Short mmCIF file of C-alpha atoms in Angstrom, two decimals:
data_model
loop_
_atom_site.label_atom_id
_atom_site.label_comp_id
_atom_site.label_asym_id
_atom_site.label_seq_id
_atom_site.Cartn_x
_atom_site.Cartn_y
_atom_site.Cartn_z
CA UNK A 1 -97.34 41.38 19.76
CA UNK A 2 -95.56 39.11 21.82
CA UNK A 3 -92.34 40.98 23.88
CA UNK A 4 -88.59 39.64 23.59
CA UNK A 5 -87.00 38.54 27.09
CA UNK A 6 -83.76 39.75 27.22
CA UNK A 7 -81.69 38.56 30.51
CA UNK A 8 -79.04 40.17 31.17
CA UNK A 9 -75.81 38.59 33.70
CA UNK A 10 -73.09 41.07 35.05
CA UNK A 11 -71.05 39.81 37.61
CA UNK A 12 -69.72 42.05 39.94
CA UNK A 13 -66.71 40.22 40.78
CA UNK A 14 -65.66 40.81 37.16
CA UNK A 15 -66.55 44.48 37.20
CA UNK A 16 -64.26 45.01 40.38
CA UNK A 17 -61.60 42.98 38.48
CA UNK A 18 -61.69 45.77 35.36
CA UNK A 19 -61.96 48.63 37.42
CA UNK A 20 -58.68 46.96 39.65
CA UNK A 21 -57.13 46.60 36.82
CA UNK A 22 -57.50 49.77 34.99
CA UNK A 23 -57.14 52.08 38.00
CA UNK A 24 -53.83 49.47 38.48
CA UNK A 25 -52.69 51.23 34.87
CA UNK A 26 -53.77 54.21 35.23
CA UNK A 27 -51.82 54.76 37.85
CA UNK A 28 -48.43 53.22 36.30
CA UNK A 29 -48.97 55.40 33.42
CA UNK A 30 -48.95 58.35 35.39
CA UNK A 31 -46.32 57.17 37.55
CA UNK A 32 -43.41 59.79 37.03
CA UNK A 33 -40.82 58.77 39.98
CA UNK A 34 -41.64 61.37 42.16
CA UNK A 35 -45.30 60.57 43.04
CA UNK A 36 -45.37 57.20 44.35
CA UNK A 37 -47.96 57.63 47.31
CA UNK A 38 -50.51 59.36 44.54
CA UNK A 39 -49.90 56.69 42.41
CA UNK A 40 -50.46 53.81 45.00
CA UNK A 41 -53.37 55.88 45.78
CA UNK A 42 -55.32 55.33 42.48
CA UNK A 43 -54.23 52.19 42.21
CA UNK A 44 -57.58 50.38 43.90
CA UNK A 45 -56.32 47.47 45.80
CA UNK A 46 -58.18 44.54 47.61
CA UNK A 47 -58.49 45.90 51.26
CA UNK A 48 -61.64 46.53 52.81
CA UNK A 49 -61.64 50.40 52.64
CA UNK A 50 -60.72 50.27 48.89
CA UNK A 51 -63.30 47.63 48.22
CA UNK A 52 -66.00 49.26 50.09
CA UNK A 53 -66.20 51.84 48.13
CA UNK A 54 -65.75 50.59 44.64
CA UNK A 55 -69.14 48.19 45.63
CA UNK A 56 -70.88 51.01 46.94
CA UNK A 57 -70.03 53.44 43.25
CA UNK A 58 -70.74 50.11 41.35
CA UNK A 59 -74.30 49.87 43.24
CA UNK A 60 -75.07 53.35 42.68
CA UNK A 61 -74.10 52.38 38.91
CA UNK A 62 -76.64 50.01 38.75
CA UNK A 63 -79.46 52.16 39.73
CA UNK A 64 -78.89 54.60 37.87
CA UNK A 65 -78.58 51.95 35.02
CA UNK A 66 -82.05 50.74 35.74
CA UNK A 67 -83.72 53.98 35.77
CA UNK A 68 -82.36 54.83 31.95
CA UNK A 69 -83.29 51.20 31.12
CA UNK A 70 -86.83 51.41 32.93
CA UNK A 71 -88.77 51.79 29.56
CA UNK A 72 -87.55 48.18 29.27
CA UNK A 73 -87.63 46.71 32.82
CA UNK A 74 -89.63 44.36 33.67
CA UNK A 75 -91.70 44.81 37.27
CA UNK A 76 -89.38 44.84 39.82
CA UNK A 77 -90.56 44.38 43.75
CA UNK A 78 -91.78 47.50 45.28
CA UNK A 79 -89.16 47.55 48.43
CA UNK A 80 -85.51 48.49 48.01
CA UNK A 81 -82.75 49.45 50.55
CA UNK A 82 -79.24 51.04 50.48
CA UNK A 83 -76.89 47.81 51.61
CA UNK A 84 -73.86 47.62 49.92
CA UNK A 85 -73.67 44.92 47.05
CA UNK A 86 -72.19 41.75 47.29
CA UNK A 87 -68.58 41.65 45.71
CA UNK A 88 -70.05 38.03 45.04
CA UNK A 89 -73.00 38.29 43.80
CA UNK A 90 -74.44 39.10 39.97
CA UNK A 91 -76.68 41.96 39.30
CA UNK A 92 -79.56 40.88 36.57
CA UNK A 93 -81.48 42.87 34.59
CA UNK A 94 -84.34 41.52 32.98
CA UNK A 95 -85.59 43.27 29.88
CA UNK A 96 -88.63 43.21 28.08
CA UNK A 97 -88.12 44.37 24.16
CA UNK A 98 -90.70 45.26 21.58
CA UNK A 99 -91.32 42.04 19.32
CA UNK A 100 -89.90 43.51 16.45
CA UNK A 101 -86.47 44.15 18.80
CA UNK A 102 -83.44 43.37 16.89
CA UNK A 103 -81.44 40.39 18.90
CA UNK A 104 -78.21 41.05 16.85
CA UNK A 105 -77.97 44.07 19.38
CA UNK A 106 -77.94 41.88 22.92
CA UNK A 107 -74.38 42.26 23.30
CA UNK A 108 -73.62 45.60 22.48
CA UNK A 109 -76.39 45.89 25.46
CA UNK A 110 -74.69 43.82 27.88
CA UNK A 111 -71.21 45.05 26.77
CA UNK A 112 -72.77 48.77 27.08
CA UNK A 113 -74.28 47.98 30.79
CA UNK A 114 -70.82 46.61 32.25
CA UNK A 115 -68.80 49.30 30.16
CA UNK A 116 -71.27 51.70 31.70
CA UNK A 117 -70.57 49.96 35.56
CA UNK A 118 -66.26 49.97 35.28
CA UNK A 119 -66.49 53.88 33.52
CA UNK A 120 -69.24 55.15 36.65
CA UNK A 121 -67.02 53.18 39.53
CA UNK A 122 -63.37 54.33 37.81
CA UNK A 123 -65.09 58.06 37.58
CA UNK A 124 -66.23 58.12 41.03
CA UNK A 125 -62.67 56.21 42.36
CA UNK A 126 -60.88 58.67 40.87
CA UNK A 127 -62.73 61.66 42.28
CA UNK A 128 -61.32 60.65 45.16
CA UNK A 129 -57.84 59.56 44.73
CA UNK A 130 -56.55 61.33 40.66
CA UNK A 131 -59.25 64.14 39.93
CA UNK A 132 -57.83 64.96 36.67
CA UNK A 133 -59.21 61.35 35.08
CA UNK A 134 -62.46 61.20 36.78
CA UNK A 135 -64.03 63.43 34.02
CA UNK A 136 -62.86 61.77 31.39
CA UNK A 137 -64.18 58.64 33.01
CA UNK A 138 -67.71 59.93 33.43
CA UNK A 139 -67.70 61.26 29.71
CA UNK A 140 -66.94 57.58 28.29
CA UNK A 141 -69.87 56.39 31.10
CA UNK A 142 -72.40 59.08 28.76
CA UNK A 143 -71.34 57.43 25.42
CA UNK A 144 -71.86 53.62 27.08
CA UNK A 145 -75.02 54.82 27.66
CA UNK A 146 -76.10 56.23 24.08
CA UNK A 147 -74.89 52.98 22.64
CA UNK A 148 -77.10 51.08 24.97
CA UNK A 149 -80.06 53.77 23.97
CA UNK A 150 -79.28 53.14 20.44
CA UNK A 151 -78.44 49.17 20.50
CA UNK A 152 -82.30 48.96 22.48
CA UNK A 153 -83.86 50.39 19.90
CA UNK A 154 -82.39 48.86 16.76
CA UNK A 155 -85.44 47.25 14.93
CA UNK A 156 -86.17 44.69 12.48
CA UNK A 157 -87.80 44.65 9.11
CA UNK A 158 -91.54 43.59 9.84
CA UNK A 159 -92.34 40.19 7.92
CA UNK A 160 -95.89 38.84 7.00
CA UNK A 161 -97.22 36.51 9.30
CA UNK A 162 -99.54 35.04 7.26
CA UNK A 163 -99.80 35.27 3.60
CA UNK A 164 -103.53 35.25 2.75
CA UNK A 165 -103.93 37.60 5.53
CA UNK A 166 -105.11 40.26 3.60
CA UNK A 167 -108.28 42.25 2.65
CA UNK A 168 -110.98 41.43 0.24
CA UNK A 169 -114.18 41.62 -1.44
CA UNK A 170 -116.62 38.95 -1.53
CA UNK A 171 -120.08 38.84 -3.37
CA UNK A 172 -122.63 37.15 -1.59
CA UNK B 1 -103.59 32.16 -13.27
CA UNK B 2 -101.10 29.83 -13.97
CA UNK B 3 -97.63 30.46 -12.11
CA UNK B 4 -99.27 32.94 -9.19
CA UNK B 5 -98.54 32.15 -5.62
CA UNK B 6 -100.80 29.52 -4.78
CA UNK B 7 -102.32 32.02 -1.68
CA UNK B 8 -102.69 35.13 -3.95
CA UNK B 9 -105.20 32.20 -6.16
CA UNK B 10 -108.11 32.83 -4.03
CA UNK B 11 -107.56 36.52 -3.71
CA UNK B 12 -107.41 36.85 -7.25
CA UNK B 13 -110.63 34.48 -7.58
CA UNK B 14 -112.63 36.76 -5.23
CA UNK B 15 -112.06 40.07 -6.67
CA UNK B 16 -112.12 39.73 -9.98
CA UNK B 17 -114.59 37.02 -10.58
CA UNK B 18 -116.47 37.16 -8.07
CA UNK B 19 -119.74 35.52 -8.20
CA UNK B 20 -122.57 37.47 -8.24
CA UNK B 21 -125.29 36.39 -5.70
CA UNK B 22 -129.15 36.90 -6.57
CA UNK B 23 -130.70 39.74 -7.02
CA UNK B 24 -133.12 40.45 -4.59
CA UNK B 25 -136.05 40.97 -6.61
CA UNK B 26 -137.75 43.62 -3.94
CA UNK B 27 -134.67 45.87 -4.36
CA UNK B 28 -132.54 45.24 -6.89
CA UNK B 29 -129.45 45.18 -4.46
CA UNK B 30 -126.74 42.52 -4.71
CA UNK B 31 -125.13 42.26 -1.19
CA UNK B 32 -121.35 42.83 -1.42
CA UNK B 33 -118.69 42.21 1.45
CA UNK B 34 -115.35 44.41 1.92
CA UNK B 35 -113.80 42.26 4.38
CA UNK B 36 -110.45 43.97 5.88
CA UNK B 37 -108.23 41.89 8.30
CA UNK B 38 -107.27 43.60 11.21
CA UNK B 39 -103.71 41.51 11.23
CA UNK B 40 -103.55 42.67 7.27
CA UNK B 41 -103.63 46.03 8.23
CA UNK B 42 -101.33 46.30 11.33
CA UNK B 43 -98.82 44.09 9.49
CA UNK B 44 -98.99 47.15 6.82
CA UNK B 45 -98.53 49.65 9.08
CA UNK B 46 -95.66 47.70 10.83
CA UNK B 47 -94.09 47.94 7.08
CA UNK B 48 -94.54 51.46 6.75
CA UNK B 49 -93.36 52.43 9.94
CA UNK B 50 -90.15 50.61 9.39
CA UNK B 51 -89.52 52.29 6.38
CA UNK B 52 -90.61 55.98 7.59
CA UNK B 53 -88.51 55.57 10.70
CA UNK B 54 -85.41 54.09 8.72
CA UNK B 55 -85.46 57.12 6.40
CA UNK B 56 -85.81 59.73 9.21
CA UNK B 57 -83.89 62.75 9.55
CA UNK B 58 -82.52 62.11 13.02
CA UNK B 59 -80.16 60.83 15.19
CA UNK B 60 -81.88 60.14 18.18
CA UNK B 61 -83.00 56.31 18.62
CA UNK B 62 -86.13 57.13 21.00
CA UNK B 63 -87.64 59.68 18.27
CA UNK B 64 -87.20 56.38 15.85
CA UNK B 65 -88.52 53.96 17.48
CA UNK B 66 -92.06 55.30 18.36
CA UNK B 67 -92.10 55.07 14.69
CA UNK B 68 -90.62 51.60 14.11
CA UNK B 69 -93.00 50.09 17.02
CA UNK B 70 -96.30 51.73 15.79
CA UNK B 71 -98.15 48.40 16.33
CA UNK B 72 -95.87 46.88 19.31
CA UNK B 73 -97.28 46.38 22.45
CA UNK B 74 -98.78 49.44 24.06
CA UNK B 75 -99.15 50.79 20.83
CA UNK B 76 -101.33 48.73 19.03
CA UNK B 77 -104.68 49.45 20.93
CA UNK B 78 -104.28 53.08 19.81
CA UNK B 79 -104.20 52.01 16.48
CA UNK B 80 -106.83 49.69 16.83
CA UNK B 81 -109.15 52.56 18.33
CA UNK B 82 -108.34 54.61 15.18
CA UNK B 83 -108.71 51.82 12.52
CA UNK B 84 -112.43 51.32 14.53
CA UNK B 85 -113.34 55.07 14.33
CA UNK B 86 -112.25 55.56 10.45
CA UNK B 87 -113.94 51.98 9.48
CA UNK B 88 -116.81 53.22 10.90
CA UNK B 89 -116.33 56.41 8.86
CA UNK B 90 -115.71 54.59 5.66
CA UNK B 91 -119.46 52.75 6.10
CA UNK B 92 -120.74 56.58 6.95
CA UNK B 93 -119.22 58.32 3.65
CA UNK B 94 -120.51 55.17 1.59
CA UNK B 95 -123.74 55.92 3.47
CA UNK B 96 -126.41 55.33 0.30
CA UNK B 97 -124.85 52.02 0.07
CA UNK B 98 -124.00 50.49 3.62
CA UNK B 99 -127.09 52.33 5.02
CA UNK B 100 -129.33 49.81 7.99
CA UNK B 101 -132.31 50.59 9.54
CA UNK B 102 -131.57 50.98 13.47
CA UNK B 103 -133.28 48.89 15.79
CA UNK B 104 -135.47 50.41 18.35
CA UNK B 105 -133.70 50.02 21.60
CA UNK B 106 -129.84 49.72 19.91
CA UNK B 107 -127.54 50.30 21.71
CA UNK B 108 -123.63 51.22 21.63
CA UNK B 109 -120.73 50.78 24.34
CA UNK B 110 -117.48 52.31 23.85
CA UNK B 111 -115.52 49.36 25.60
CA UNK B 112 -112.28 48.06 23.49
CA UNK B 113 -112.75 46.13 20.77
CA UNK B 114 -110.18 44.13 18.74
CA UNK B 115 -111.88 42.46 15.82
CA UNK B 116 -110.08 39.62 13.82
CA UNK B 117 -111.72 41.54 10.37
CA UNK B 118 -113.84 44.42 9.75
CA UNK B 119 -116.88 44.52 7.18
CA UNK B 120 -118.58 46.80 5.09
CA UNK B 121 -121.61 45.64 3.96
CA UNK B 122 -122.90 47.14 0.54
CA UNK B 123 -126.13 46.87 -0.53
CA UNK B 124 -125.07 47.08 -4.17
CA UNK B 125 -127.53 48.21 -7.34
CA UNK B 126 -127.87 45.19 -9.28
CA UNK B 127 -125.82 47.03 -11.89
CA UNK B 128 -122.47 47.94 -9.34
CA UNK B 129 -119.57 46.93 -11.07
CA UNK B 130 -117.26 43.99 -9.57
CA UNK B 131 -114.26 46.27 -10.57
CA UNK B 132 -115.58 48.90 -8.47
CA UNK B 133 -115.76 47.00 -5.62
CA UNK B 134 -112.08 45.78 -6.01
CA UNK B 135 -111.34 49.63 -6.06
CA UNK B 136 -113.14 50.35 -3.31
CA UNK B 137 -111.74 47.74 -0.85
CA UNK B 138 -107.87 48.66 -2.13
CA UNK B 139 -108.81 52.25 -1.25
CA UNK B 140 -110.15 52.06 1.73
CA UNK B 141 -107.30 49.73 2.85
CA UNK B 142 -105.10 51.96 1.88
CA UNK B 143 -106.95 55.14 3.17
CA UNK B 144 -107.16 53.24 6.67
CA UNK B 145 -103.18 52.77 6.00
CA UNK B 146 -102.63 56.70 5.47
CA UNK B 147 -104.31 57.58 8.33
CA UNK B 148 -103.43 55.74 10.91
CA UNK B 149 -100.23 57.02 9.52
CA UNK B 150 -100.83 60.71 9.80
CA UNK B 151 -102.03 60.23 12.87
CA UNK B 152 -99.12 58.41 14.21
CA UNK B 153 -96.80 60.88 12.57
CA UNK B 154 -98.49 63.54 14.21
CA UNK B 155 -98.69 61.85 17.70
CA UNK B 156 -94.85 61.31 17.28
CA UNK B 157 -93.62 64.35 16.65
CA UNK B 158 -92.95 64.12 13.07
CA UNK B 159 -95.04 66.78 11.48
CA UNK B 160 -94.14 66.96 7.74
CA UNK B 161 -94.43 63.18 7.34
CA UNK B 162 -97.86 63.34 8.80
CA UNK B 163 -98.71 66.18 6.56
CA UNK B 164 -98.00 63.61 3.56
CA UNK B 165 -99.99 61.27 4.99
CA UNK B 166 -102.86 63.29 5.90
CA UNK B 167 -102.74 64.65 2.11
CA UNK B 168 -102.71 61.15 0.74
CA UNK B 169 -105.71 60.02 3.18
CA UNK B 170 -107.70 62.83 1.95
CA UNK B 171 -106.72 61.85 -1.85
CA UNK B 172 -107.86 58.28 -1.27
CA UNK B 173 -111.13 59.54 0.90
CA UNK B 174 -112.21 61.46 -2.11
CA UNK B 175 -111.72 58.66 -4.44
CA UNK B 176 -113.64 56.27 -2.32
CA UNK B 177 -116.50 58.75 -2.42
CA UNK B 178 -116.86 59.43 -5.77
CA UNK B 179 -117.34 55.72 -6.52
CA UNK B 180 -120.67 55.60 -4.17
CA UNK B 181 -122.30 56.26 -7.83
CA UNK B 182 -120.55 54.43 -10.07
CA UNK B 183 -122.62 52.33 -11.98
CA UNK B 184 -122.05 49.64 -14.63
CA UNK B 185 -124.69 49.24 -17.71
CA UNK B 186 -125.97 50.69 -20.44
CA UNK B 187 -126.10 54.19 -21.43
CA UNK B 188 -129.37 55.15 -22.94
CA UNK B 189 -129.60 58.05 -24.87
CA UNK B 190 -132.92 59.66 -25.99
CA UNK B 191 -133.31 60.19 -29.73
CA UNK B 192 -134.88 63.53 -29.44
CA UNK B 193 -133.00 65.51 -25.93
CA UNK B 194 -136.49 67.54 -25.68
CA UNK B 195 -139.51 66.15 -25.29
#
């Protein structure tokens, strides 16, 4: 049975953009006059500090991504390292489905895998700098990843190849 | 005939008409083929699965899909390994007819093998019903069906579907035994019981 490639894209620069811009509310919601340096503290901005570490929870993200995913990963090369991503660069995974794989599911996948990157980052961000949302973060970061368990292994209904492929008798 | 699928024609034309070859005037036996497509069967099983694993009691994906992907990839040589052991049993329990002389210095390897179609050979009485051969190669499609299915259940973790299956492979088993003697012809009944 032949195996469905499934490619999957996420940009990092977009995943910092979400996370910016959700820490960014976060921390205006919870803005009540008298906490301004807390709130400009969970609001992750653009300098190299903030930025630093938001690539490094968004790498360790990833690998954990791949290791719940590795029933469907292709081979990947033996050697790895611990440099910090690229805030330019796109992390891929390439998948390889069962035949009878439903396709419908390939974006509740992808959706699922950069849901799953933003909730792990915004968890870990806010461990640092607002400890009372970094749970809830890492709870929504569970339930991206049992829709990604459950969108991988939506089936379809096996068809018949081939018609007269069945069994017989035959006199000789 | 008229209005069938044109690919169940030939089907039809083979089991129930078939044409009877010579009878081989040393023995009496008509040679008769069961052939079973390997690709008939898995595509079968692929049908069952989906249904089994659609209609399971849980919630949990993974337990699912080992049941939807019964013949996917990584899968399917299993099954093939279990469809060649209980072929091999179905030419054993029909031993008085599929029964071959060995050949001195046979020999047997237990490498893989895939084969595109499995046959049973009988070496029919001339007087072996055509019907009964029809039965016999639905049932032991269908037996090969149930229990590659129990198995599979079993293997998967789902214990009282496999229990079904293992009940309806034993059904099917004893049907395709009892028709070893089943015999068409005439009945001939002495005039006097005692002689």
């Amino acid at each position: 049975m032949a195996k469905k490639a499934l490619t999957i894209t996420l940009y990092v620069s977009e995943i910092l953009v979400q996370v910016k811009n959700k820490a960014f509310l976060t921390g205006r919601s919870r803005d009540n006059g008298n906490n301004n340096e807390e709130v400009a503290h969970m609001q992750a901005s653009d300098d190299d500090e903030d930025e630093m570490q938001l690539l490094n929870s968004i790498g360790n993200a990833f690998a954990t991504l791949k290791s719940k995913l590795s029933e469907f990963l292709t081979l990947t090369p033996t050697t790895s390292n611990n440099v910090l991503i690229d805030g330019e660069t796109n992390l891929t995974l390439a998948l390889s489905l069962p035949s009878n794989y439903n396709q419908s599911t390939a974006d509740a996948i992808t959706r699922g895998c950069d849901q799953y990157l933003v909730d792990m980052t915004l968890s870990e961000w806010f461990n640092i700098t607002n400890k009372a949302d970094a749970d809830g973060y890492l709870n929504k970061a569970s339930a991206d990843l049992a829709i990604i368990r459950e969108a991988a292994h939506k089936r379809v209904r096996p068809v018949r190849s081939d018609p007269t492929a069945t069994s017989g008798s035959e006199q000789l | 005939m008229a209005g069938l699928p044109s690919y169940l024609l030939p089907r039809l034309g083979e089991v129930i008409a078939p044409s009877f070859g010579a009878v081989d005037p040393r023995t009496e036996k008509r040679r008769v083929t069961l052939k079973f497509t390997r690709t008939a069967l898995l595509e079968d099983l692929a049908q069952y699965g989906f249904v089994a694993a659609d209609v399971m009691k849980t919630d949990d994906e993974h337990d699912r899909h080992q049941v939807y992907d019964i013949v996917e990839d990584g899968n399917v040589d299993l099954v093939t390994r279990m469809l060649n052991l209980w072929i091999a049993e179905c030419r054993e329990k029909l031993y008085p007819l599929t029964n071959m002389e060995i050949a001195d210095g046979d020999e047997r390897i237990n490498t893989f093998a895939a084969p595109e179609q499995y046959d049973i050979v009988l070496n029919a009485p001339s007087n072996f019903s055509a019907t009964t051969a029809t039965y016999l190669e639905q049932l032991i499609h269908n037996y090969l069906i149930a229990k590659v299915l129990a198995w599979w259940m079993e293997l998967s973790g789902n214990a009282p579907a496999a229990g079904q299956w293992k009940e309806h492979a034993e059904e099917l088993l004893g049907k395709i035994e009892s028709c070893r003697h089943t015999r068409t012809g005439i009945v001939r009944r002495r005039m006097h019981p005692f002689p």
